[in-house]
Structures are given as C-alpha cells and as structure tokens.
C-alpha cells in the first residue's frame, strides 16, 4: 500500500507555506486535476483571512496561509463527490512532496474568499510545511484519527477476497468530515458498490474520498454517484 495512505493525517499547524518547488508542483497538479475532472480548483497563497477567527476555527488551526479552493461550476454533475475523489489523490501526492494538508468544510469563514459567479466552493484544503506533532498535539490527533473496523464499512454476500480486503483497508484509513466514516461499501454478486446517506453536507465529499482511497489500493476507477460501481482495470 502507498505509504501516504497510512502515514497521512490532518495537519492543522503550519510552519510555513509550501516552498517554491512545492508550489510549482501543486499548481501543475491542480491544472491536471481540473482538466480531468471539470473542476476549477485554485491555489491561494494568502488565505489567512478565512482562518483568522478563533471562534470559527475553534482555535484548531495555527499559521494557515496557503489554501486550495476546491470549487467547480455549480452545474457540474456530482460536484461534491468529484471534489472528494480528485482532491484526495492530490492530498496523497502532496503528502509525498512534504506538504501537509487538512480538508476543511466547516470551520473557516467562507465569506472571506472570493468565488466567481456560477461556481460553488465545496470546501478548502489548508496546505503548507509542518513539523512532526508534539506530545500534546498527538493526543488530539489520535482522538480525531480513530477508525472503525472494516467489518463496519462493508456488507458482503461472500468472504472478501484478499484484493478487496486490502482496498477496504485503504477506505478505512480515509479522512472524513467530523471523522464520521460514513461511506458504506457493498460486495454482492462479484460487484463492489459504494454509497452514503445525506445527514451531513460534506457526506458526498467523504464518499468521493473513500472511493479514491479504494482505487489507490485496488487500481481501476470508481463510478461517481450514490451506488456507483467499482470498475477494475481491464487486465485485472
Ligand atoms: C470533507 C471533510 C471536511 C472536513 N472539515 C473539517 C473542518 O471543517 N475542520 C476541521 O478541523 N477538520 C475537518 N476535517 C478533517 C477531519 O476532522 C479529519 O479528516 C478526521 O478527523 C480524520 O482525521 P485524519 O485526517 O487525521 O485521519 C474534514 C475532513 C473531511 C474529509
């Protein structure tokens, strides 16, 4: 399994914005992502204003400067899930370049960011350089990082084959809003599908993230939409 899937955690304390080389990598990755997905995600080097309020951020974030605005045309089909699916691939690539990030859907001031007419800002990623967490931070991080077992995330009509158990380990490690871990997978008649309820505004982002972590391990791709199916590589 790709190390970033296991090692990544949400970074909320930054030492500095991404370096010049990291920024160049990030901007090239955003361009590729937008072309593939139809999103209009953008890098903002000074997004500090959206994280200046202690009340809005619950004091959880420190020294946020750079952001990725995860946005797209309002009428893009499956906009929220697309943000999750493509955004998570970016998060993992950034982790490998030494850029920490945190998905943020709620605890920031959206109105401090300018979004073009006709577009929706789904959420942001804070991004930047970071240091390994201190002991106090570790206690909070571990609490926010707890995961349900795979058995709580998939229902199956047969024992899980090894490749599927491995992919579900990828799903288990996926970040989710308020760590709800709500995306549910089904293995039935030899087909994997994934879905989610709609109790939380960020749920469809979570579904996209979970599907991305699945394909990071299993290869292939995942159809978007509630109940979308896993599409293995043709040679699998
Ligand atoms: C769609 C989404 C929205 C999130 N929104 C916030 C947020 O508003 N504030 C925050 O502090 N963390 C937010 N998080 C981070 C989660 O709390 C975090 O991913 C989860 O607790 C698991 O911890 P980990 O990322 O360290 O594994 C969000 C995560 C996701 C996937």
Coordinates of N, CA and C and ligand atoms in Angstrom, one line a residue:
X1 N 0.8 -1.2 0.0 CA 0.0 0.0 0.0 C 0.9 1.3 0.0
X2 N 0.4 2.3 -0.8 CA 1.2 3.5 -0.8 C 1.3 4.1 0.6
X3 N 2.6 4.4 1.0 CA 2.8 4.9 2.4 C 1.9 6.0 2.8
X4 N 1.7 7.0 1.8 CA 0.9 8.2 2.2 C -0.5 7.8 2.7
X5 N -1.0 6.7 2.2 CA -2.4 6.3 2.7 C -2.3 6.0 4.2
X6 N -1.3 5.4 4.6 CA -1.1 5.0 6.0 C -0.6 6.1 6.9
X7 N 0.3 6.9 6.4 CA 1.0 7.9 7.2 C 0.3 9.2 7.3
X8 N -0.5 9.6 6.3 CA -1.2 10.9 6.2 C -2.1 11.1 7.5
X9 N -2.0 12.3 8.0 CA -3.0 12.8 9.0 C -3.3 14.2 8.7
X10 N -4.4 14.8 9.3 CA -4.7 16.2 9.0 C -3.7 17.1 9.7
X11 N -3.1 17.9 9.0 CA -2.1 18.9 9.6 C -2.9 20.2 9.8
X12 N -2.9 20.7 11.0 CA -3.6 22.0 11.3 C -2.7 23.0 11.8
X13 N -1.4 22.7 12.0 CA -0.4 23.7 12.5 C 0.7 23.7 11.4
X14 N 0.9 24.9 10.9 CA 1.9 25.0 9.8 C 3.1 25.8 10.2
X15 N 4.3 25.5 9.7 CA 5.5 26.3 10.0 C 5.7 27.3 8.9
X16 N 5.2 27.0 7.7 CA 5.4 28.0 6.6 C 4.5 27.5 5.4
X17 N 4.2 28.4 4.5 CA 3.5 27.9 3.3 C 4.4 27.0 2.5
X18 N 3.9 26.3 1.4 CA 4.7 25.4 0.6 C 5.9 26.2 0.0
X19 N 7.0 25.5 -0.1 CA 8.2 26.1 -0.8 C 7.9 26.4 -2.2
X20 N 8.8 27.1 -2.9 CA 8.6 27.5 -4.3 C 8.4 26.2 -5.1
X21 N 9.3 25.2 -4.9 CA 9.2 24.0 -5.7 C 7.9 23.2 -5.4
X22 N 7.5 23.2 -4.1 CA 6.2 22.6 -3.8 C 5.1 23.3 -4.4
X23 N 5.1 24.6 -4.5 CA 4.0 25.4 -5.1 C 4.0 25.1 -6.6
X24 N 5.1 25.0 -7.2 CA 5.1 24.7 -8.6 C 4.5 23.3 -8.9
X25 N 4.9 22.4 -8.1 CA 4.3 21.0 -8.2 C 2.8 21.0 -8.0
X26 N 2.4 21.8 -7.0 CA 1.0 21.9 -6.6 C 0.1 22.5 -7.8
X27 N 0.7 23.6 -8.3 CA -0.1 24.3 -9.4 C -0.2 23.4 -10.6
X28 N 0.9 22.7 -10.9 CA 0.8 21.8 -12.1 C -0.2 20.7 -11.8
X29 N -0.2 20.1 -10.6 CA -1.2 19.1 -10.3 C -2.6 19.6 -10.3
X30 N -2.8 20.8 -9.9 CA -4.2 21.4 -10.0 C -4.7 21.5 -11.4
X31 N -3.8 21.9 -12.3 CA -4.1 22.1 -13.7 C -4.6 20.7 -14.3
X32 N -3.8 19.7 -14.0 CA -4.1 18.4 -14.5 C -5.4 17.9 -13.9
X33 N -5.6 18.1 -12.6 CA -6.8 17.7 -11.9 C -8.1 18.4 -12.5
X34 N -7.9 19.7 -12.8 CA -9.1 20.4 -13.3 C -9.4 19.9 -14.7
X35 N -8.4 19.6 -15.5 CA -8.6 19.1 -16.9 C -9.4 17.8 -16.8
X36 N -8.9 16.9 -15.9 CA -9.5 15.6 -15.9 C -10.9 15.6 -15.3
X37 N -11.2 16.6 -14.4 CA -12.5 16.5 -13.6 C -13.5 17.5 -14.0
X38 N -13.1 18.6 -14.6 CA -14.1 19.7 -14.9 C -14.2 20.7 -13.7
X39 N -13.4 20.4 -12.6 CA -13.3 21.4 -11.5 C -12.6 22.6 -11.9
X40 N -12.7 23.7 -11.0 CA -11.9 24.9 -11.2 C -11.1 25.2 -10.0
X41 N -10.5 24.1 -9.4 CA -9.8 24.3 -8.1 C -8.6 25.3 -8.3
X42 N -8.3 26.1 -7.3 CA -7.3 27.1 -7.4 C -6.5 27.2 -6.2
X43 N -5.2 27.6 -6.4 CA -4.3 27.8 -5.3 C -4.4 29.3 -4.8
X44 N -4.4 29.5 -3.5 CA -4.5 30.8 -3.0 C -3.3 31.0 -2.0
X45 N -2.4 31.8 -2.3 CA -1.2 31.9 -1.4 C -1.5 32.6 -0.1
X46 N -2.5 33.5 -0.1 CA -2.8 34.2 1.1 C -4.3 34.0 1.5
X47 N -4.6 32.9 2.1 CA -5.9 32.6 2.5 C -6.1 32.8 4.1
X48 N -5.1 33.5 4.7 CA -5.1 33.6 6.1 C -6.4 34.2 6.7
X49 N -7.0 35.1 6.0 CA -8.2 35.8 6.5 C -9.3 34.9 6.8
X50 N -9.4 33.8 6.0 CA -10.5 32.8 6.2 C -10.3 32.0 7.5
X51 N -9.1 32.1 8.1 CA -8.8 31.3 9.3 C -8.4 32.1 10.5
X52 N -8.7 33.4 10.4 CA -8.3 34.4 11.4 C -9.2 34.3 12.6
X53 N -10.5 33.9 12.5 CA -11.4 33.9 13.6 C -11.2 32.7 14.5
X54 N -10.9 32.9 15.8 CA -10.8 31.7 16.7 C -12.1 31.0 16.9
X55 N -13.2 31.8 16.9 CA -14.5 31.2 17.1 C -14.9 30.3 16.0
X56 N -14.6 30.7 14.7 CA -15.0 29.9 13.6 C -14.1 28.7 13.4
X57 N -12.8 28.8 13.8 CA -11.9 27.7 13.6 C -11.8 26.8 14.9
X58 N -12.5 27.2 15.9 CA -12.4 26.5 17.3 C -10.9 26.5 17.7
X59 N -10.1 27.5 17.3 CA -8.7 27.5 17.7 C -7.9 26.3 17.3
X60 N -8.4 25.6 16.3 CA -7.7 24.3 15.9 C -6.6 24.5 15.0
X61 N -6.6 25.6 14.2 CA -5.6 25.8 13.2 C -4.6 26.9 13.6
X62 N -3.3 26.6 13.2 CA -2.3 27.6 13.5 C -1.5 27.9 12.3
X63 N -1.3 29.3 12.0 CA -0.4 29.8 11.0 C -0.9 29.2 9.6
X64 N -2.2 29.3 9.3 CA -2.7 28.9 8.0 C -2.4 30.1 7.1
X65 N -1.8 29.8 5.9 CA -1.6 30.9 4.9 C -2.1 30.4 3.6
X66 N -1.6 29.3 3.1 CA -1.9 28.9 1.8 C -3.1 27.9 1.8
X67 N -4.0 28.1 0.8 CA -5.2 27.2 0.7 C -5.3 26.7 -0.8
X68 N -6.0 25.6 -0.9 CA -6.5 25.2 -2.2 C -8.0 25.3 -2.1
X69 N -8.6 26.1 -3.0 CA -10.0 26.3 -3.1 C -10.6 25.2 -4.0
X70 N -11.3 24.3 -3.3 CA -11.9 23.2 -4.1 C -13.3 23.6 -4.5
X71 N -13.4 24.0 -5.8 CA -14.6 24.5 -6.3 C -14.8 24.1 -7.8
X72 N -16.0 24.3 -8.3 CA -16.3 24.0 -9.6 C -17.6 24.6 -10.1
X73 N -17.9 24.5 -11.4 CA -19.1 25.1 -11.9 C -20.3 24.5 -11.1
X74 N -21.2 25.4 -10.8 CA -22.4 24.9 -9.9 C -23.1 23.8 -10.6
X75 N -23.2 23.7 -11.9 CA -24.0 22.7 -12.6 C -23.1 21.4 -12.9
X76 N -21.9 21.3 -12.4 CA -21.1 20.1 -12.7 C -21.8 18.9 -12.0
X77 N -22.1 17.9 -12.8 CA -22.7 16.7 -12.1 C -21.8 16.2 -11.0
X78 N -22.4 15.7 -9.9 CA -21.6 15.2 -8.8 C -20.5 16.1 -8.3
X79 N -20.7 17.4 -8.2 CA -19.7 18.3 -7.9 C -19.0 17.9 -6.6
X80 N -19.7 17.7 -5.5 CA -19.1 17.4 -4.2 C -18.3 16.2 -4.2
X81 N -18.9 15.1 -4.8 CA -18.1 13.9 -4.9 C -16.9 14.0 -5.7
X82 N -17.0 14.7 -6.8 CA -15.8 14.9 -7.7 C -14.7 15.6 -6.9
X83 N -15.0 16.6 -6.1 CA -14.1 17.3 -5.2 C -13.4 16.3 -4.3
X84 N -14.1 15.4 -3.7 CA -13.6 14.4 -2.8 C -12.7 13.4 -3.5
X85 N -13.1 12.9 -4.7 CA -12.4 11.9 -5.4 C -11.1 12.4 -5.9
X86 N -11.1 13.6 -6.6 CA -9.8 14.1 -7.2 C -9.0 14.8 -6.1
X87 N -9.7 15.4 -5.1 CA -8.9 16.1 -4.1 C -8.1 15.2 -3.2
X88 N -8.6 14.0 -3.0 CA -7.9 13.1 -2.1 C -6.6 12.6 -2.8
X89 N -6.7 12.4 -4.2 CA -5.5 12.0 -4.9 C -4.4 13.1 -4.8
X90 N -4.9 14.3 -4.8 CA -4.0 15.4 -4.7 C -3.3 15.5 -3.3
X91 N -4.2 15.3 -2.3 CA -3.7 15.2 -0.9 C -2.6 14.2 -0.7
X92 N -2.7 13.1 -1.3 CA -1.7 12.0 -1.2 C -0.4 12.4 -1.9
X93 N -0.6 13.0 -3.1 CA 0.6 13.4 -3.9 C 1.3 14.5 -3.1
X94 N 0.6 15.4 -2.5 CA 1.2 16.5 -1.7 C 1.9 16.0 -0.5
X95 N 1.3 15.0 0.1 CA 2.0 14.4 1.3 C 3.4 13.9 1.0
X96 N 3.4 13.2 -0.2 CA 4.7 12.7 -0.7 C 5.7 13.8 -1.0
X97 N 5.3 14.9 -1.2 CA 6.2 16.1 -1.5 C 6.5 16.9 -0.2
X98 N 6.0 16.4 0.9 CA 6.3 17.0 2.2 C 5.3 18.2 2.5
X99 N 4.2 18.2 1.8 CA 3.2 19.2 2.0 C 2.1 18.6 2.9
X100 N 1.9 19.2 4.0 CA 0.8 18.7 4.9 C -0.5 19.4 4.5
X101 N -1.7 18.8 4.8 CA -2.9 19.5 4.4 C -4.0 19.0 5.4
X102 N -5.1 19.8 5.3 CA -6.3 19.4 6.1 C -7.5 19.7 5.2
X103 N -8.4 18.8 5.1 CA -9.7 19.1 4.5 C -10.5 20.0 5.4
X104 N -11.1 21.1 4.9 CA -11.9 21.9 5.8 C -13.2 22.3 5.1
X105 N -14.3 21.8 5.7 CA -15.6 22.0 5.1 C -16.4 23.0 5.9
X106 N -16.1 23.1 7.2 CA -17.0 24.0 8.1 C -16.3 25.0 8.9
X107 N -15.1 24.7 9.4 CA -14.5 25.6 10.5 C -13.6 26.7 9.9
X108 N -14.2 27.5 8.9 CA -13.5 28.6 8.4 C -14.5 29.6 7.9
X109 N -14.1 30.8 7.5 CA -15.0 31.9 7.1 C -15.1 31.9 5.5
X110 N -16.1 31.2 5.0 CA -16.2 31.1 3.6 C -16.4 32.4 2.9
X111 N -17.1 33.3 3.6 CA -17.4 34.6 3.0 C -16.1 35.5 2.8
X112 N -15.0 35.1 3.4 CA -13.7 35.9 3.2 C -13.0 35.5 1.9
X113 N -13.6 34.5 1.2 CA -13.0 34.1 0.0 C -13.8 34.5 -1.2
X114 N -13.2 34.9 -2.3 CA -13.9 35.4 -3.4 C -14.1 34.2 -4.4
X115 N -15.3 34.0 -4.7 CA -15.6 32.9 -5.7 C -16.4 33.4 -6.9
X116 N -15.9 33.1 -8.1 CA -16.6 33.7 -9.3 C -18.0 33.2 -9.4
X117 N -18.8 34.1 -10.0 CA -20.3 33.8 -10.2 C -20.4 32.5 -10.9
X118 N -21.4 31.7 -10.6 CA -21.6 30.5 -11.3 C -20.8 29.3 -10.7
X119 N -19.9 29.6 -9.8 CA -19.2 28.5 -9.2 C -19.6 28.3 -7.7
X120 N -19.4 27.1 -7.3 CA -19.6 26.7 -5.8 C -18.3 26.3 -5.2
X121 N -18.0 26.9 -4.0 CA -16.8 26.5 -3.3 C -17.3 25.3 -2.4
X122 N -16.8 24.1 -2.6 CA -17.3 23.0 -1.8 C -16.6 22.9 -0.4
X123 N -15.3 23.0 -0.5 CA -14.5 23.1 0.8 C -13.1 23.6 0.4
X124 N -12.2 23.7 1.4 CA -10.8 24.1 1.1 C -9.9 23.0 1.7
X125 N -8.7 23.1 1.2 CA -7.6 22.3 1.8 C -6.6 23.4 2.3
X126 N -6.3 23.4 3.6 CA -5.2 24.2 4.1 C -3.9 23.4 3.7
X127 N -2.9 24.1 3.2 CA -1.7 23.4 2.8 C -0.4 24.1 3.3
X128 N 0.6 23.4 3.6 CA 1.9 24.0 4.0 C 2.9 23.1 4.6
X129 N 4.0 23.7 4.9 CA 5.1 22.9 5.6 C 4.7 22.7 7.1
X130 N 5.2 21.6 7.6 CA 4.8 21.3 9.0 C 5.9 20.5 9.7
X131 N 5.8 20.4 11.0 CA 6.7 19.6 11.8 C 6.0 18.4 12.4
X132 N 6.7 17.4 12.7 CA 6.0 16.2 13.4 C 5.3 16.8 14.7
X133 N 4.1 16.3 15.0 CA 3.4 16.8 16.1 C 4.0 16.6 17.4
X134 N 3.9 17.5 18.4 CA 4.4 17.3 19.7 C 3.4 16.4 20.5
X135 N 3.8 16.1 21.7 CA 3.0 15.1 22.5 C 1.6 15.6 22.7
X136 N 1.4 16.9 23.0 CA 0.0 17.4 23.2 C -0.8 17.3 21.9
X137 N -0.2 17.7 20.8 CA -1.0 17.6 19.5 C -1.3 16.2 19.2
X138 N -0.4 15.2 19.6 CA -0.6 13.8 19.3 C -1.9 13.3 19.9
X139 N -2.1 13.7 21.2 CA -3.3 13.3 21.9 C -4.6 13.6 21.1
X140 N -4.6 14.9 20.7 CA -5.8 15.4 19.9 C -5.9 14.7 18.6
X141 N -4.7 14.6 17.9 CA -4.7 13.9 16.6 C -5.2 12.5 16.7
X142 N -4.7 11.8 17.7 CA -5.1 10.3 17.8 C -6.6 10.2 18.0
X143 N -7.2 11.1 18.8 CA -8.6 11.1 19.0 C -9.4 11.3 17.7
X144 N -8.9 12.3 16.9 CA -9.6 12.6 15.7 C -9.3 11.6 14.6
X145 N -8.4 10.7 14.8 CA -7.9 9.8 13.8 C -8.4 8.4 14.0
X146 N -9.2 8.2 15.0 CA -9.7 6.8 15.3 C -10.5 6.3 14.1
X147 N -10.4 4.9 13.9 CA -11.1 4.4 12.8 C -12.0 3.2 13.2
X148 N -13.1 3.0 12.4 CA -14.0 1.9 12.6 C -13.3 0.7 11.9
X149 N -13.7 -0.6 12.3 CA -13.1 -1.7 11.7 C -13.7 -1.9 10.2
X150 N -13.0 -2.6 9.4 CA -13.5 -2.8 8.0 C -14.9 -3.5 8.0
X151 N -15.2 -4.3 9.0 CA -16.5 -5.0 9.1 C -17.6 -4.1 9.2
X152 N -17.4 -2.9 9.7 CA -18.4 -1.9 9.9 C -18.6 -1.1 8.6
X153 N -17.8 -1.3 7.6 CA -17.8 -0.4 6.4 C -18.3 -1.1 5.2
X154 N -18.4 -2.5 5.2 CA -18.8 -3.2 4.0 C -19.8 -4.4 4.4
X155 N -20.8 -4.5 3.6 CA -21.6 -5.7 3.7 C -21.3 -6.6 2.5
X156 N -21.3 -7.9 2.7 CA -20.9 -8.8 1.7 C -21.7 -10.1 1.6
X157 N -21.9 -10.6 0.4 CA -22.6 -11.9 0.3 C -21.6 -13.1 0.2
X158 N -20.3 -12.8 0.4 CA -19.3 -13.9 0.3 C -18.1 -13.3 1.1
X159 N -17.2 -14.2 1.5 CA -16.0 -13.7 2.2 C -15.2 -12.8 1.2
X160 N -14.6 -11.7 1.8 CA -13.9 -10.8 1.0 C -12.6 -11.4 0.4
X161 N -12.4 -11.3 -0.9 CA -11.1 -11.8 -1.5 C -10.0 -10.8 -1.0
X162 N -8.8 -11.3 -1.0 CA -7.6 -10.6 -0.5 C -7.5 -9.2 -1.1
X163 N -7.7 -9.0 -2.4 CA -7.6 -7.7 -3.0 C -8.6 -6.7 -2.5
X164 N -9.8 -7.3 -2.2 CA -10.9 -6.4 -1.7 C -10.7 -6.0 -0.2
X165 N -10.2 -6.9 0.6 CA -9.8 -6.6 2.0 C -8.8 -5.5 2.0
X166 N -7.8 -5.6 1.1 CA -6.7 -4.6 1.0 C -7.3 -3.3 0.6
X167 N -8.2 -3.2 -0.3 CA -8.8 -2.0 -0.8 C -9.6 -1.4 0.3
X168 N -10.3 -2.2 1.1 CA -11.1 -1.7 2.2 C -10.2 -1.2 3.4
X169 N -9.0 -1.7 3.5 CA -8.1 -1.1 4.4 C -7.8 0.3 4.0
X170 N -7.6 0.6 2.7 CA -7.5 1.9 2.2 C -8.6 2.8 2.5
X171 N -9.8 2.3 2.4 CA -11.1 3.0 2.7 C -11.1 3.3 4.2
X172 N -10.7 2.4 5.0 CA -10.7 2.5 6.5 C -9.8 3.7 6.9
X173 N -8.7 3.9 6.2 CA -7.8 5.0 6.5 C -8.2 6.4 6.0
X174 N -9.3 6.4 5.2 CA -9.6 7.7 4.5 C -10.1 8.7 5.5
X175 N -9.7 10.0 5.3 CA -10.3 11.1 6.2 C -11.7 11.3 5.9
X176 N -12.5 11.8 6.8 CA -13.9 12.1 6.6 C -14.3 13.3 7.5
X177 N -15.3 14.0 7.1 CA -15.8 15.1 7.9 C -16.2 14.7 9.3
X178 N -15.9 15.4 10.3 CA -16.1 15.0 11.7 C -15.8 13.5 12.0
X179 N -14.8 13.0 11.2 CA -14.4 11.6 11.3 C -15.6 10.6 11.4
X180 N -16.6 10.9 10.6 CA -17.9 10.1 10.7 C -17.7 8.7 10.0
X181 N -16.8 8.6 9.0 CA -16.5 7.3 8.3 C -17.8 6.7 7.8
X182 N -18.7 7.5 7.2 CA -20.0 7.1 6.8 C -20.1 6.3 5.5
X183 N -19.2 6.5 4.5 CA -19.4 5.8 3.2 C -19.5 4.3 3.5
X184 N -20.4 3.6 2.9 CA -20.7 2.2 3.0 C -20.5 1.5 1.7
X185 N -19.7 0.4 1.8 CA -19.5 -0.4 0.6 C -20.3 -1.7 0.6
X186 N -20.6 -2.2 -0.6 CA -21.3 -3.5 -0.7 C -20.6 -4.4 -1.7
X187 N -20.5 -5.7 -1.3 CA -19.8 -6.7 -2.2 C -20.9 -7.7 -2.5
X188 N -21.5 -7.7 -3.7 CA -22.6 -8.6 -3.9 C -22.5 -9.0 -5.4
X189 N -22.6 -10.3 -5.6 CA -22.6 -10.9 -6.9 C -21.3 -10.5 -7.7
X190 N -20.2 -10.4 -6.9 CA -18.9 -10.1 -7.5 C -18.7 -8.6 -7.9
X191 N -19.6 -7.8 -7.5 CA -19.5 -6.3 -7.8 C -19.4 -5.5 -6.5
X192 N -18.5 -4.5 -6.5 CA -18.4 -3.6 -5.4 C -19.1 -2.3 -5.7
X193 N -20.0 -1.8 -4.8 CA -20.6 -0.5 -5.0 C -20.4 0.2 -3.7
X194 N -20.6 1.6 -3.7 CA -20.4 2.4 -2.5 C -21.5 3.4 -2.5
X195 N -22.0 3.7 -1.3 CA -23.0 4.7 -1.1 C -22.9 5.4 0.2
X196 N -23.8 6.4 0.5 CA -23.7 7.2 1.7 C -25.1 7.8 1.9
X197 N -25.5 8.1 3.2 CA -26.7 8.8 3.4 C -26.5 10.3 3.2
X198 N -27.4 11.2 3.6 CA -27.2 12.6 3.4 C -27.4 13.4 4.6
X199 N -27.0 12.9 5.8 CA -27.1 13.5 7.1 C -26.2 14.7 7.2
X200 N -25.1 14.8 6.5 CA -24.1 15.8 6.7 C -23.8 16.5 5.3
X201 N -23.7 17.8 5.3 CA -23.4 18.4 4.0 C -22.1 18.0 3.3
X202 N -21.2 17.4 4.1 CA -19.9 17.0 3.5 C -19.9 15.5 3.1
X203 N -21.1 14.9 3.2 CA -21.1 13.4 3.0 C -20.6 13.0 1.6
X204 N -21.1 13.7 0.6 CA -20.7 13.3 -0.7 C -19.2 13.5 -1.0
X205 N -18.6 14.5 -0.3 CA -17.2 14.7 -0.4 C -16.5 13.4 0.2
X206 N -17.0 13.0 1.4 CA -16.5 11.8 2.0 C -16.6 10.6 1.1
X207 N -17.7 10.5 0.4 CA -17.9 9.3 -0.5 C -16.8 9.3 -1.6
X208 N -16.6 10.5 -2.2 CA -15.5 10.6 -3.2 C -14.2 10.3 -2.6
X209 N -13.9 10.7 -1.4 CA -12.6 10.4 -0.8 C -12.4 8.9 -0.6
X210 N -13.5 8.3 -0.1 CA -13.4 6.9 0.2 C -13.2 6.1 -1.1
X211 N -13.9 6.5 -2.1 CA -13.7 5.8 -3.4 C -12.3 5.9 -3.9
X212 N -11.7 7.1 -3.7 CA -10.3 7.4 -4.2 C -9.4 6.5 -3.4
X213 N -9.5 6.4 -2.1 CA -8.6 5.5 -1.3 C -8.8 4.1 -1.8
X214 N -10.0 3.7 -2.1 CA -10.2 2.3 -2.6 C -9.4 2.0 -3.9
X215 N -9.5 2.9 -4.8 CA -8.8 2.7 -6.1 C -7.3 2.9 -6.0
X216 N -6.9 3.7 -5.0 CA -5.4 3.8 -4.7 C -4.8 2.5 -4.4
X217 N -5.6 1.6 -3.8 CA -5.0 0.3 -3.4 C -5.4 -0.7 -4.6
X218 N -6.6 -0.7 -5.1 CA -7.0 -1.7 -6.0 C -6.7 -1.4 -7.5
X219 N -6.4 -0.2 -7.8 CA -6.3 0.2 -9.2 C -7.7 0.4 -9.8
X220 N -7.7 0.7 -11.1 CA -9.0 0.9 -11.7 C -9.6 2.2 -11.3
X221 N -11.0 2.3 -11.4 CA -11.6 3.6 -11.1 C -13.0 3.3 -10.5
X222 N -13.7 4.3 -10.0 CA -15.0 4.1 -9.3 C -16.0 5.1 -10.0
X223 N -17.1 4.5 -10.4 CA -18.2 5.4 -10.9 C -18.7 6.3 -9.8
X224 N -18.9 7.6 -10.1 CA -19.4 8.5 -9.1 C -20.9 8.3 -9.0
X225 N -21.5 8.9 -7.9 CA -22.9 8.8 -7.7 C -23.1 7.8 -6.6
X226 N -24.2 8.0 -5.8 CA -24.6 7.0 -4.8 C -24.9 5.7 -5.4
X227 N -24.2 4.6 -4.9 CA -24.4 3.3 -5.5 C -23.5 3.1 -6.7
X228 N -22.6 4.0 -7.0 CA -21.7 3.8 -8.1 C -20.8 2.6 -7.9
X229 N -20.4 1.9 -9.1 CA -19.7 0.7 -9.0 C -18.2 0.8 -9.2
X230 N -17.5 -0.1 -8.6 CA -16.0 -0.1 -8.9 C -15.8 -0.8 -10.2
X231 N -14.9 -0.1 -11.0 CA -14.5 -0.6 -12.3 C -13.0 -1.0 -12.3
X232 N -12.8 -2.4 -12.3 CA -11.4 -2.8 -12.2 C -10.7 -2.5 -13.5
X233 N -9.3 -2.5 -13.5 CA -8.6 -2.3 -14.7 C -8.9 -3.5 -15.6
X234 N -8.8 -3.2 -17.0 CA -9.2 -4.2 -17.9 C -8.4 -5.5 -17.8
X235 N -7.1 -5.4 -17.4 CA -6.2 -6.5 -17.3 C -6.2 -7.2 -15.9
X236 N -7.1 -6.8 -15.0 CA -7.2 -7.3 -13.7 C -7.8 -8.7 -13.7
Ligands
LIG1 C1 -14.9 16.6 3.8 C2 -14.1 16.9 5.0 C3 -14.4 18.1 5.8 C4 -13.6 18.4 6.9 N1 -13.9 19.5 7.6 C5 -13.1 19.9 8.7 C6 -13.3 21.1 9.3 O1 -14.2 21.9 9.0 N2 -12.5 21.4 10.4 C7 -11.5 20.5 10.8 O2 -10.8 20.9 11.7 N3 -11.3 19.3 10.2 C8 -12.1 19.0 9.1 N4 -11.9 17.8 8.5 C9 -10.8 16.9 9.0 C10 -11.4 15.7 9.7 O3 -11.7 16.0 11.0 C11 -10.3 14.5 9.7 O4 -10.0 14.1 8.4 C12 -10.8 13.3 10.6 O5 -10.9 13.7 11.9 C13 -9.8 12.2 10.5 O6 -8.5 12.6 10.9 P1 -7.2 12.4 10.0 O7 -7.5 13.3 8.7 O8 -6.1 13.0 10.8 O9 -7.1 11.0 9.6 C14 -12.6 17.5 7.4 C15 -12.4 16.3 6.7 C16 -13.1 16.0 5.5 C17 -12.8 14.8 4.7

